[in-house]
Amino acid sequence: MSEQVPQQTPSAPAPDASSGEFRGRVEKLLGDILGLMGFPARLDMKDAADGSLSVALHFEPTPPPGVEVGRRSQVVDSLQFLLNKMLHRPGTERRWVMLGAGSHPEPRQRREPQAAPAQAAAPAAPTQAAPRAAAPAQAAAPAQAKGAQRGAQASAAKAAPAPKAASEGDERSVAVDEDAALKAAVRQLAEKSAGLGRFYAIAAMKLEDRARVLTSVEGVGGVKVTAEGEGRNRRVVFTPDKPAPLPKRSMLPDDDEDDFDA
C-alpha cells in the first residue's frame, strides 16, 4: 500500500529547516527571559502576513504587573525590543518577532510616504487698482527710509562694545594691602617649589588675593609665579626653573608590571 502525501496549499507553505531553527531560538530565549522574570508563559507562534513571527504569550498563572490580556504595555514592548536585539546578530537570519499578551498582536502597518507639499499659489495678476496705490506708496517711501536709518543707528548703538572692566590678567597692577600671614605662606611655597623642582598651583582665589600672592613672591629666586586661566578656573602657578622628575615610587606602575619595588 502506497502512503499518500498530503498536498500543501500555496497559502500555507511548509516551514523549512531555517524557520524551525529560528522558532527554536525564539522559544529558548523567551523561555529563559520569562523564567528569570518569574512569569513563565505558554508560547503560541504563527507566521504573520508581513513576514514576521507572531507570538502570543499565555502567562501561567497570571501576567506580570502592568500587563493586560489583549492590550499593549511597556513590559511587553520592552521584552519584544530585547528579544529582537538578541536575535538580530551579524550572520544570523533577520526576522522580526512580535509579542502579544494573551493573543497575537496586530500586524505592523507600513508608513506610506508623505505627499509633497502643495505648491504655493501663483501671485495674482495686477489689477487696475495698482496704479492708484503706487502714488501713496511713493509718498511713504521717504518716511520709511528715515525709519530705516533710525533703526540702523539704534542697532549700531546696541552693537557697540561696552567699556571693558578691569581685566583678570592685571593682578600685578591692582593695589592691595599686605597680608603678613599670606605673604609668609606663599613665599614658603615658592621656596619649596624652587628647592624641590615641583610645580604647584593655588586655585579658587579672588583677584585681590592673586595680586597679594604675586606681590609677596617677588624676590624669590629659582621659581616663576604667574596667573593663568580664565574665570573661575584662573589660578596662580609656581613653575620652578629646574623641574625635577618624580621618584619612581611616587609614579603609578605600567599595566604590564606585576608587583612594586619594596
Short mmCIF file of C-alpha atoms in Angstrom, two decimals:
data_model
loop_
_atom_site.label_atom_id
_atom_site.label_comp_id
_atom_site.label_asym_id
_atom_site.label_seq_id
_atom_site.Cartn_x
_atom_site.Cartn_y
_atom_site.Cartn_z
CA MET A 1 0.00 0.00 0.00
CA SER A 2 1.45 3.32 -1.01
CA GLU A 3 1.47 6.14 1.51
CA GLN A 4 -0.41 9.23 0.44
CA VAL A 5 1.45 12.50 0.83
CA PRO A 6 -0.80 15.42 1.81
CA GLN A 7 -0.73 18.24 -0.68
CA GLN A 8 0.30 21.66 0.57
CA THR A 9 -1.67 24.71 -0.39
CA PRO A 10 0.20 27.73 -1.75
CA SER A 11 -1.13 29.94 1.08
CA ALA A 12 0.49 27.83 3.81
CA PRO A 13 3.96 26.66 2.70
CA ALA A 14 5.75 24.14 4.89
CA PRO A 15 8.37 25.71 7.16
CA ASP A 16 11.92 24.94 6.16
CA ALA A 17 14.75 23.96 8.46
CA SER A 18 15.91 27.54 8.96
CA SER A 19 12.41 28.64 10.02
CA GLY A 20 12.18 25.79 12.50
CA GLU A 21 15.59 26.66 13.88
CA PHE A 22 14.56 30.30 14.22
CA ARG A 23 11.43 29.33 16.13
CA GLY A 24 13.52 27.17 18.41
CA ARG A 25 15.81 30.10 19.20
CA VAL A 26 12.82 32.32 19.91
CA GLU A 27 11.26 29.73 22.19
CA LYS A 28 14.54 29.18 24.05
CA LEU A 29 15.28 32.89 24.58
CA LEU A 30 11.73 33.76 25.59
CA GLY A 31 11.56 30.85 27.99
CA ASP A 32 14.83 31.87 29.66
CA ILE A 33 13.85 35.55 29.94
CA LEU A 34 10.36 34.87 31.28
CA GLY A 35 11.77 32.30 33.69
CA LEU A 36 14.24 34.83 35.07
CA MET A 37 11.37 37.33 35.41
CA GLY A 38 9.37 34.78 37.40
CA PHE A 39 6.41 34.81 34.97
CA PRO A 40 6.52 31.69 32.75
CA ALA A 41 4.19 31.59 29.78
CA ARG A 42 2.97 29.20 27.12
CA LEU A 43 4.05 30.34 23.63
CA ASP A 44 1.75 30.25 20.62
CA MET A 45 3.66 31.05 17.41
CA LYS A 46 2.41 31.72 13.91
CA ASP A 47 3.67 33.37 10.74
CA ALA A 48 2.27 36.87 10.24
CA ALA A 49 1.15 38.26 6.90
CA ASP A 50 4.03 40.75 6.77
CA GLY A 51 6.66 38.01 7.13
CA SER A 52 7.27 38.44 10.84
CA LEU A 53 6.79 35.83 13.54
CA SER A 54 3.82 36.48 15.83
CA VAL A 55 3.98 35.08 19.36
CA ALA A 56 1.09 35.07 21.83
CA LEU A 57 2.20 34.89 25.47
CA HIS A 58 -0.23 32.96 27.66
CA PHE A 59 1.11 33.65 31.16
CA GLU A 60 0.65 30.92 33.73
CA PRO A 61 -0.88 31.55 36.16
CA THR A 62 -1.02 35.38 35.99
CA PRO A 63 0.70 38.01 33.82
CA PRO A 64 3.32 40.43 35.23
CA PRO A 65 2.14 43.69 36.83
CA GLY A 66 1.12 46.26 34.23
CA VAL A 67 0.30 43.64 31.56
CA GLU A 68 -3.31 43.17 30.41
CA VAL A 69 -4.52 40.46 28.07
CA GLY A 70 -5.12 41.75 24.55
CA ARG A 71 -3.57 45.18 25.16
CA ARG A 72 -0.12 46.65 24.55
CA SER A 73 2.07 47.51 27.53
CA GLN A 74 5.54 48.83 28.22
CA VAL A 75 6.56 45.46 29.69
CA VAL A 76 5.68 43.51 26.52
CA ASP A 77 7.18 46.22 24.26
CA SER A 78 10.43 46.16 26.24
CA LEU A 79 10.51 42.38 26.10
CA GLN A 80 9.94 42.48 22.34
CA PHE A 81 12.74 45.04 21.87
CA LEU A 82 15.19 42.96 23.96
CA LEU A 83 14.29 39.74 22.15
CA ASN A 84 14.84 41.21 18.67
CA LYS A 85 18.16 42.74 19.76
CA MET A 86 19.34 39.32 20.91
CA LEU A 87 18.12 37.58 17.75
CA HIS A 88 19.39 40.03 15.13
CA ARG A 89 23.11 39.42 15.37
CA PRO A 90 25.60 39.53 12.48
CA GLY A 91 25.47 36.41 10.35
CA THR A 92 22.01 35.30 11.53
CA GLU A 93 18.60 35.43 9.90
CA ARG A 94 16.97 38.80 10.40
CA ARG A 95 13.27 38.25 11.04
CA TRP A 96 11.14 40.46 13.23
CA VAL A 97 9.32 38.93 16.20
CA MET A 98 6.12 40.49 17.53
CA LEU A 99 4.75 39.71 21.00
CA GLY A 100 1.25 39.94 22.38
CA ALA A 101 -0.18 39.27 25.83
CA GLY A 102 -2.83 36.54 25.69
CA SER A 103 -3.38 36.95 21.94
CA HIS A 104 -1.47 37.59 18.76
CA PRO A 105 -0.59 41.25 18.17
CA GLU A 106 -1.94 43.20 15.25
CA PRO A 107 0.35 43.23 12.17
CA ARG A 108 2.57 46.24 11.74
CA GLN A 109 1.37 48.94 9.38
CA ARG A 110 3.86 50.31 6.92
CA ARG A 111 4.13 54.04 6.79
CA GLU A 112 3.17 55.50 3.44
CA PRO A 113 5.45 58.24 2.07
CA GLN A 114 4.01 61.65 2.69
CA ALA A 115 2.82 63.58 -0.32
CA ALA A 116 4.86 66.54 -1.42
CA PRO A 117 3.52 69.86 -0.07
CA ALA A 118 1.29 71.72 -2.44
CA GLN A 119 2.99 74.43 -4.41
CA ALA A 120 2.36 77.97 -3.38
CA ALA A 121 -0.36 79.69 -5.31
CA ALA A 122 0.82 81.87 -8.15
CA PRO A 123 0.65 85.62 -7.45
CA ALA A 124 -2.48 87.23 -8.68
CA ALA A 125 -2.30 89.37 -11.76
CA PRO A 126 -2.08 93.11 -11.13
CA THR A 127 -5.43 94.82 -11.20
CA GLN A 128 -6.36 98.27 -12.29
CA ALA A 129 -6.15 99.48 -8.68
CA ALA A 130 -2.34 99.02 -8.72
CA PRO A 131 -1.55 102.37 -10.38
CA ARG A 132 -3.74 104.14 -7.84
CA ALA A 133 -1.85 102.54 -4.94
CA ALA A 134 1.53 103.50 -6.43
CA ALA A 135 1.22 107.16 -5.51
CA PRO A 136 0.66 106.60 -1.73
CA ALA A 137 3.50 104.06 -1.73
CA GLN A 138 5.87 106.57 -3.30
CA ALA A 139 4.81 109.21 -0.78
CA ALA A 140 5.52 106.82 2.11
CA ALA A 141 9.00 105.93 0.78
CA PRO A 142 10.83 108.90 2.40
CA ALA A 143 9.24 108.18 5.78
CA GLN A 144 10.25 104.51 5.53
CA ALA A 145 13.81 105.50 4.63
CA LYS A 146 14.04 107.75 7.70
CA GLY A 147 12.68 104.96 9.90
CA ALA A 148 15.20 102.50 8.48
CA GLN A 149 18.03 104.99 9.12
CA ARG A 150 16.96 105.44 12.72
CA GLY A 151 16.72 101.68 13.17
CA ALA A 152 20.25 101.21 11.77
CA GLN A 153 21.59 103.85 14.15
CA ALA A 154 19.90 102.17 17.11
CA SER A 155 21.30 98.77 16.10
CA ALA A 156 24.80 100.23 15.77
CA ALA A 157 24.48 101.77 19.24
CA LYS A 158 23.45 98.41 20.70
CA ALA A 159 26.25 96.57 18.89
CA ALA A 160 28.90 98.99 20.15
CA PRO A 161 31.12 97.21 22.68
CA ALA A 162 30.62 98.19 26.28
CA PRO A 163 33.58 99.60 28.17
CA LYS A 164 35.72 96.75 29.44
CA ALA A 165 36.01 96.18 33.15
CA ALA A 166 39.27 95.57 34.88
CA SER A 167 40.90 92.56 33.21
CA GLU A 168 41.66 89.47 35.26
CA GLY A 169 45.17 89.50 33.85
CA ASP A 170 46.06 92.76 35.64
CA GLU A 171 46.74 91.25 39.07
CA ARG A 172 50.12 92.98 39.31
CA SER A 173 48.53 96.37 38.64
CA VAL A 174 45.94 96.03 41.43
CA ALA A 175 46.77 97.99 44.59
CA VAL A 176 46.09 95.81 47.65
CA ASP A 177 47.03 95.83 51.33
CA GLU A 178 49.72 93.44 52.50
CA ASP A 179 48.69 90.28 54.36
CA ALA A 180 51.57 89.12 56.52
CA ALA A 181 50.30 85.56 57.04
CA LEU A 182 49.55 85.06 53.35
CA LYS A 183 52.91 86.52 52.36
CA ALA A 184 54.82 84.14 54.62
CA ALA A 185 52.87 81.12 53.36
CA VAL A 186 53.26 81.83 49.65
CA ARG A 187 56.96 82.69 49.97
CA GLN A 188 57.50 79.36 51.72
CA LEU A 189 55.64 77.60 48.92
CA ALA A 190 57.71 79.42 46.29
CA GLU A 191 60.97 78.42 48.02
CA LYS A 192 59.76 74.82 48.23
CA SER A 193 58.91 74.82 44.51
CA ALA A 194 62.36 76.18 43.65
CA GLY A 195 64.20 73.79 46.00
CA LEU A 196 62.37 70.57 45.08
CA GLY A 197 61.69 71.40 41.44
CA ARG A 198 57.97 70.83 41.87
CA PHE A 199 55.00 72.56 40.21
CA TYR A 200 52.33 73.99 42.48
CA ALA A 201 49.11 75.92 41.88
CA ILE A 202 46.66 77.83 44.07
CA ALA A 203 43.08 77.97 42.76
CA ALA A 204 39.76 79.47 43.85
CA MET A 205 41.17 82.87 44.77
CA LYS A 206 39.78 86.35 44.23
CA LEU A 207 41.53 88.94 42.12
CA GLU A 208 42.83 90.79 45.17
CA ASP A 209 44.25 87.60 46.74
CA ARG A 210 46.01 86.64 43.50
CA ALA A 211 47.50 90.13 43.44
CA ARG A 212 48.77 89.69 47.03
CA VAL A 213 50.36 86.35 46.10
CA LEU A 214 52.17 87.77 43.06
CA THR A 215 53.40 90.70 45.10
CA SER A 216 54.51 88.55 48.03
CA VAL A 217 56.76 86.20 46.00
CA GLU A 218 58.80 88.99 44.43
CA GLY A 219 62.48 88.42 45.09
CA VAL A 220 62.26 84.61 45.49
CA GLY A 221 64.75 83.06 43.06
CA GLY A 222 64.54 79.80 41.13
CA VAL A 223 60.82 79.94 40.51
CA LYS A 224 58.42 81.80 38.24
CA VAL A 225 54.97 82.67 39.62
CA THR A 226 52.20 83.63 37.17
CA ALA A 227 48.40 83.77 37.00
CA GLU A 228 46.86 81.50 34.35
CA GLY A 229 43.37 80.57 33.18
CA GLU A 230 40.12 82.48 32.89
CA GLY A 231 37.07 82.99 35.05
CA ARG A 232 36.67 80.60 37.95
CA ASN A 233 39.49 78.43 36.56
CA ARG A 234 42.08 81.19 36.94
CA ARG A 235 44.85 80.16 39.34
CA VAL A 236 48.36 81.11 40.50
CA VAL A 237 51.01 78.68 39.19
CA PHE A 238 54.50 78.14 40.65
CA THR A 239 56.91 76.96 37.91
CA PRO A 240 60.44 76.01 39.03
CA ASP A 241 63.41 76.98 36.86
CA LYS A 242 64.83 73.47 37.20
CA PRO A 243 61.97 70.92 37.33
CA ALA A 244 62.91 67.60 38.92
CA PRO A 245 61.32 64.25 37.93
CA LEU A 246 59.19 62.46 40.48
CA PRO A 247 60.74 59.49 42.29
CA LYS A 248 59.91 56.11 40.86
CA ARG A 249 57.98 55.09 43.97
CA SER A 250 55.66 58.07 43.53
CA MET A 251 54.74 57.15 39.94
CA LEU A 252 51.99 54.72 39.05
CA PRO A 253 53.26 51.41 37.60
CA ASP A 254 52.70 50.44 33.99
CA ASP A 255 49.96 47.99 33.10
CA ASP A 256 52.47 45.20 32.44
CA GLU A 257 54.14 45.44 35.86
CA ASP A 258 53.05 42.72 38.25
CA ASP A 259 54.47 43.99 41.51
CA PHE A 260 56.02 47.07 43.12
CA ASP A 261 59.53 47.68 44.32
CA ALA A 262 59.85 47.38 48.08
#
